[in-house]
Structures are given as C-alpha cells and as structure tokens.
Tab-separated table of N, CA and C in Angstrom:
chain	number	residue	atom	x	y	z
A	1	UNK	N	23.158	33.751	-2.047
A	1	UNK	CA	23.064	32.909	-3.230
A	1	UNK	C	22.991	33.794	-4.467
A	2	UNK	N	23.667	33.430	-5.697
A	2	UNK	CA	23.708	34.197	-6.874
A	2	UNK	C	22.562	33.280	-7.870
A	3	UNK	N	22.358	34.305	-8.845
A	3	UNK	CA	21.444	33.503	-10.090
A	3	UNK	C	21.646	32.158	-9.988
A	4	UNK	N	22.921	31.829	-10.452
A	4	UNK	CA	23.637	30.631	-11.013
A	4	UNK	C	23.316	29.418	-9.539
A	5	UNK	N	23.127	29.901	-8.663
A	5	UNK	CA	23.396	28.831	-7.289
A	5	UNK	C	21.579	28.881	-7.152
A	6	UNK	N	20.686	29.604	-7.464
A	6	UNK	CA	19.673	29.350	-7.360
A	6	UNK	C	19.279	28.457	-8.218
A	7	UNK	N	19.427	28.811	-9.486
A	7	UNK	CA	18.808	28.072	-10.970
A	7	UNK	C	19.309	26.336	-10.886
A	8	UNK	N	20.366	26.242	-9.956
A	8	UNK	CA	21.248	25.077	-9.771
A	8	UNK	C	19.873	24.397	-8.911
A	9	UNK	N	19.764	24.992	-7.907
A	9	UNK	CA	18.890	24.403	-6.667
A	9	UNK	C	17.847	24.107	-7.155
A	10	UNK	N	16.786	25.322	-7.897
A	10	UNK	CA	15.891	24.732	-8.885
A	10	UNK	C	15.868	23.646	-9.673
A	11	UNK	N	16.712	23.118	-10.175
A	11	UNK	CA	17.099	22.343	-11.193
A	11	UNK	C	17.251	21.046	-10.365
A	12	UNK	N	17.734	21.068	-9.280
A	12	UNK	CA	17.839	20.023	-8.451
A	12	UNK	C	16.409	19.568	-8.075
A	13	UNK	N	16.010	20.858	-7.247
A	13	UNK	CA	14.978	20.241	-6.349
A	13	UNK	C	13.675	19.849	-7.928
A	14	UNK	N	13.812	20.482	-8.957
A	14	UNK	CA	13.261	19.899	-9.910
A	14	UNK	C	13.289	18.854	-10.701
A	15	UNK	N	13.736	18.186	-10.331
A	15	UNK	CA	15.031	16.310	-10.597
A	15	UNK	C	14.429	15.941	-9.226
A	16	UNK	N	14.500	16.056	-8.136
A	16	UNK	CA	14.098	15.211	-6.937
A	16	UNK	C	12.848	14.981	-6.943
A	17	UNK	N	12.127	16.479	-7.506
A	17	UNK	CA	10.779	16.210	-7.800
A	17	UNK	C	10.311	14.757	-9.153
A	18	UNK	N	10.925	15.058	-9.971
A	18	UNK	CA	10.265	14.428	-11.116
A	18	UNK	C	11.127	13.058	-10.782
A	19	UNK	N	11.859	12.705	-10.045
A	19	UNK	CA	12.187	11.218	-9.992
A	19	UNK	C	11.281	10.531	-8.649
A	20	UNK	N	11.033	12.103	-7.548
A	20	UNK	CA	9.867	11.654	-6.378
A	20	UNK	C	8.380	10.863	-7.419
A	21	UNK	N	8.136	11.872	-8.448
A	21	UNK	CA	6.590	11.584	-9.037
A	21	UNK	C	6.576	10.312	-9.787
A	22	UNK	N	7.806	10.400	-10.390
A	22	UNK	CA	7.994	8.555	-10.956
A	22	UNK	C	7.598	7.388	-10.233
A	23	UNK	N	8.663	7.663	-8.889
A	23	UNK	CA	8.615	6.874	-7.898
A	23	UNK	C	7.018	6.227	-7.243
A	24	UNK	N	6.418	7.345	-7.571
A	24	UNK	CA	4.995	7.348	-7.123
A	24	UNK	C	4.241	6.858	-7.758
A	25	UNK	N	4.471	7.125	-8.983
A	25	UNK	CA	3.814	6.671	-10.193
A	25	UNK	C	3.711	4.905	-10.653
A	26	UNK	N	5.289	4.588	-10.079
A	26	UNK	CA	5.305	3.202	-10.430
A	26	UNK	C	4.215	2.513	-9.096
A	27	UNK	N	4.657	2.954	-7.736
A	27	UNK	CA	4.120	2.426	-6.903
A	27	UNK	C	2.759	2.697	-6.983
A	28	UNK	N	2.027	3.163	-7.264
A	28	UNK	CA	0.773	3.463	-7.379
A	28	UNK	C	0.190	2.351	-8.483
A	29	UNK	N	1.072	2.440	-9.557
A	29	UNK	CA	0.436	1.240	-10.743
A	29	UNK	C	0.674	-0.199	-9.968
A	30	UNK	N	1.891	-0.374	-8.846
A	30	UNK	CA	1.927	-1.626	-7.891
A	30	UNK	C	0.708	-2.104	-7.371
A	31	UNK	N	0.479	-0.589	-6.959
A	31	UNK	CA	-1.027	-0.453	-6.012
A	31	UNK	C	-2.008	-1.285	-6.396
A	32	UNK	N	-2.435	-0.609	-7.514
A	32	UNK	CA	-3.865	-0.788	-8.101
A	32	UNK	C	-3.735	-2.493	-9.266
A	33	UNK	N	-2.339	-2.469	-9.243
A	33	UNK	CA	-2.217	-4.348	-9.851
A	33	UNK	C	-2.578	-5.246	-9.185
A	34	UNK	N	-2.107	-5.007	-7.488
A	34	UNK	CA	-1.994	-5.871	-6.570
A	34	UNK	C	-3.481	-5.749	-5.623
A	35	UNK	N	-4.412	-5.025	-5.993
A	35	UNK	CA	-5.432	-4.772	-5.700
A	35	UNK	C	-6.377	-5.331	-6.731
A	36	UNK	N	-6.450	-5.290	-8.067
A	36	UNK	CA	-6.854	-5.701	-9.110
A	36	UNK	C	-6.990	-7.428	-8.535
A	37	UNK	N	-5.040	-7.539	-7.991
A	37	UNK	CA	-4.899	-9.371	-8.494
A	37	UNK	C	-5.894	-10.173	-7.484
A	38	UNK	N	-6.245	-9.087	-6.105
A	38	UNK	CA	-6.653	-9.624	-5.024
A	38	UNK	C	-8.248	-9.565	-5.028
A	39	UNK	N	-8.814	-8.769	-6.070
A	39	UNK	CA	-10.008	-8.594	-6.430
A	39	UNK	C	-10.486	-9.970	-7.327
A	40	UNK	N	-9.211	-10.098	-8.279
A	40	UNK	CA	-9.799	-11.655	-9.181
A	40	UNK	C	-9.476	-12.718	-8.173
A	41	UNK	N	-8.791	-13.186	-7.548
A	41	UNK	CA	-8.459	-13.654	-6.807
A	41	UNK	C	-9.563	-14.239	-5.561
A	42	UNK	N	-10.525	-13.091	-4.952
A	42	UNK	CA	-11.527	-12.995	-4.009
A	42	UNK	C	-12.616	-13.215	-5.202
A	43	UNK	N	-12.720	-12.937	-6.444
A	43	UNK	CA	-13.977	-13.516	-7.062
A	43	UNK	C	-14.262	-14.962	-7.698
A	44	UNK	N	-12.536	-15.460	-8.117
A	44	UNK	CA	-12.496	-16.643	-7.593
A	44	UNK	C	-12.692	-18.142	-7.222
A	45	UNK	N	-12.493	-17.186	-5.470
A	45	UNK	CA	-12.973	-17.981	-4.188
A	45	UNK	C	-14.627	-17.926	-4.003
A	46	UNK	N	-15.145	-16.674	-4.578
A	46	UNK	CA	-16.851	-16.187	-4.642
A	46	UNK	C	-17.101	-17.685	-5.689
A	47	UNK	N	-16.744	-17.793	-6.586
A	47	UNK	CA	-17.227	-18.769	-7.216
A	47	UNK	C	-17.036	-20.244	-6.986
A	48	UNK	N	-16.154	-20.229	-6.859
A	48	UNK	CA	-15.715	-21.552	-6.051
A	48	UNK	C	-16.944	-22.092	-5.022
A	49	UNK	N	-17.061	-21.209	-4.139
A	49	UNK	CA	-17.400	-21.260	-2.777
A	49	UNK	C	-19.043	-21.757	-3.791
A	50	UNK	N	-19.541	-20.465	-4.257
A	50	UNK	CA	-20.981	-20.734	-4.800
A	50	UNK	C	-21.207	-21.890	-5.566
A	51	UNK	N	-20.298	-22.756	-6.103
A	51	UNK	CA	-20.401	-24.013	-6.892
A	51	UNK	C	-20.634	-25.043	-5.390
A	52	UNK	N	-20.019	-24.963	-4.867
A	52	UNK	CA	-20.026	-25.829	-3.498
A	52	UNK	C	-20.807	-25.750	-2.899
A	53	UNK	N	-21.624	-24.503	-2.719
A	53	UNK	CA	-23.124	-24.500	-2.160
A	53	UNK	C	-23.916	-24.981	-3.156
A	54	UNK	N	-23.882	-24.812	-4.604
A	54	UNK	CA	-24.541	-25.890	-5.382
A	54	UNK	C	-24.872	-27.311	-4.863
A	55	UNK	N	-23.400	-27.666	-4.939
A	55	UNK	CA	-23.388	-29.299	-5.052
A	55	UNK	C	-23.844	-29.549	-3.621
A	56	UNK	N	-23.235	-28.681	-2.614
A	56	UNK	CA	-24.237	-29.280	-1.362
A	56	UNK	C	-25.668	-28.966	-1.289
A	57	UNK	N	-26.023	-28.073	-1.986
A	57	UNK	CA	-27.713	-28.309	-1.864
A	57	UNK	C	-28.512	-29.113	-2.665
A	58	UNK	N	-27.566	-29.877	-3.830
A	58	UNK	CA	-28.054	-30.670	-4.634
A	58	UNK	C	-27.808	-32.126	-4.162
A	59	UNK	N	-26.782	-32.228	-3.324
A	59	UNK	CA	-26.828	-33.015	-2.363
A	59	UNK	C	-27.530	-33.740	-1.144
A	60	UNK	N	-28.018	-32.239	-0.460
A	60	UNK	CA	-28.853	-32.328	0.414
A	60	UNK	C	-29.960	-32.583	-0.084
A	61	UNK	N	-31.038	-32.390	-0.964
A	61	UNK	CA	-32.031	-32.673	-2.271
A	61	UNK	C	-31.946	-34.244	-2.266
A	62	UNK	N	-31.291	-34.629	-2.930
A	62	UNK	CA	-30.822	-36.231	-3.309
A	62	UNK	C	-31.021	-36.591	-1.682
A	63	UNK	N	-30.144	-36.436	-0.878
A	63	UNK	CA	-30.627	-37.295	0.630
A	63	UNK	C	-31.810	-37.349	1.038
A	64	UNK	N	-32.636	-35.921	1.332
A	64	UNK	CA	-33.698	-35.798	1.542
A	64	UNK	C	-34.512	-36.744	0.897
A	65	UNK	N	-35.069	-36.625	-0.610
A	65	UNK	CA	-35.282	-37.690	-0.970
A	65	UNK	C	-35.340	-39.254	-1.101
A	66	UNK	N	-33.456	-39.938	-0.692
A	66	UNK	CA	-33.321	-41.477	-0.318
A	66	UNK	C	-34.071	-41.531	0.950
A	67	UNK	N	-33.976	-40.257	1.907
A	67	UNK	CA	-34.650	-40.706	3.386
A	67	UNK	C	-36.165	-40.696	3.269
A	68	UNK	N	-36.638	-39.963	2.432
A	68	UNK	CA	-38.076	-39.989	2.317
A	68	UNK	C	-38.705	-41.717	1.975
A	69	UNK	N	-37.908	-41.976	0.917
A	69	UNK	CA	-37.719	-43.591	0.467
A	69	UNK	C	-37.590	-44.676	1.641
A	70	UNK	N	-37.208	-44.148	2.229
A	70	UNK	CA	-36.559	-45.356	3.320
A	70	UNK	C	-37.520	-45.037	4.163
A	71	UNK	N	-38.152	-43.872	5.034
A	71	UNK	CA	-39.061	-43.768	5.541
A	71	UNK	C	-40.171	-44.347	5.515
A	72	UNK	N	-40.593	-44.291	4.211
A	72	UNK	CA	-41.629	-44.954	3.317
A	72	UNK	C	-41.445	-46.484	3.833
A	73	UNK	N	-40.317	-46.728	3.097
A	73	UNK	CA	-40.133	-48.881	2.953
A	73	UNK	C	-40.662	-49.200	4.805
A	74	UNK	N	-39.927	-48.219	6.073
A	74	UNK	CA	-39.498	-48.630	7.085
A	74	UNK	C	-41.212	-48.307	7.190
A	75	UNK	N	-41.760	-47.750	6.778
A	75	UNK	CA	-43.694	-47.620	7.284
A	75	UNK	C	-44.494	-48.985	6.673
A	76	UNK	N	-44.073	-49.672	5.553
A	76	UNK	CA	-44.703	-50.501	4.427
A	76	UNK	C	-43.990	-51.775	5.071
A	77	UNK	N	-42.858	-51.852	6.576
A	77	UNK	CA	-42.958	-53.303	6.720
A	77	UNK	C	-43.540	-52.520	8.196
A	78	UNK	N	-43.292	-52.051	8.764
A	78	UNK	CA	-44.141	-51.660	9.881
A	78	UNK	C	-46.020	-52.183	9.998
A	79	UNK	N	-46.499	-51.905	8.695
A	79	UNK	CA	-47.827	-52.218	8.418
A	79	UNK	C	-48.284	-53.605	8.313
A	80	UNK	N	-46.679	-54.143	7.391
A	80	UNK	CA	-47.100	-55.717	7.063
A	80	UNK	C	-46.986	-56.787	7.832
C-alpha cells in the first residue's frame, strides 16, 4: 500500500466510523424516548390504579357503614 491508498482507507474507515456513531446516536435518543414514553405511561397506570383504590376504599367505608345500619334496624325489630 502507498501513502495515497492508506490516507484513502483512513478516510474511509473514518466515514464508516462517523456514520457508525450517528447511527448510534440516533438509536440511543430512540432508546431513552421510548423508555421515557414507557416510564409516563407506567406512572399513568400508578395513578389510575391509586384513584381506584381510592374509590374502592371509599366504597368499602360507605358499605360498611349501610351494613352497620341494617344490622342495627335487623337488632331493633328482633327486640320488638
């Protein structure tokens, strides 16, 4: 190989390089988007989910209570 056929190869494998690091570069920002989207995505469902354990324990609250009521009435004709 002469100067000229090296500096060529350099030049190449220095182009394969810097279009390899691009390549990487974009996929990597893919990466961390699609990781990001799946992070808001899973927080969400975290909230979602925690509103629903709300309403069912505010739920369960309210029943507890009508049954306490009814317990009550079903003791107050029991007596009478």
């Amino acid at each position: 190989m002469n100067i000229s056929t090296e500096m060529q190869v350099s030049d190449d494998e220095a182009r394969r390089r810097a279009k390899r690091r691009e390549r990487n570069r974009v996929a990597a920002a893919k990466c961390r988007q699609r990781r990001q989207d799946q992070i808001e995505e899973l927080q969400h469902r975290v909230d979602a989910l925690t509103r629903t354990g709300q309403e069912l324990r505010s739920s369960l609250h309210s029943l507890d209570l009508e049954r306490a009521r009814l317990e009550s009435l079903v003791e107050e004709h029991k007596v009478s």
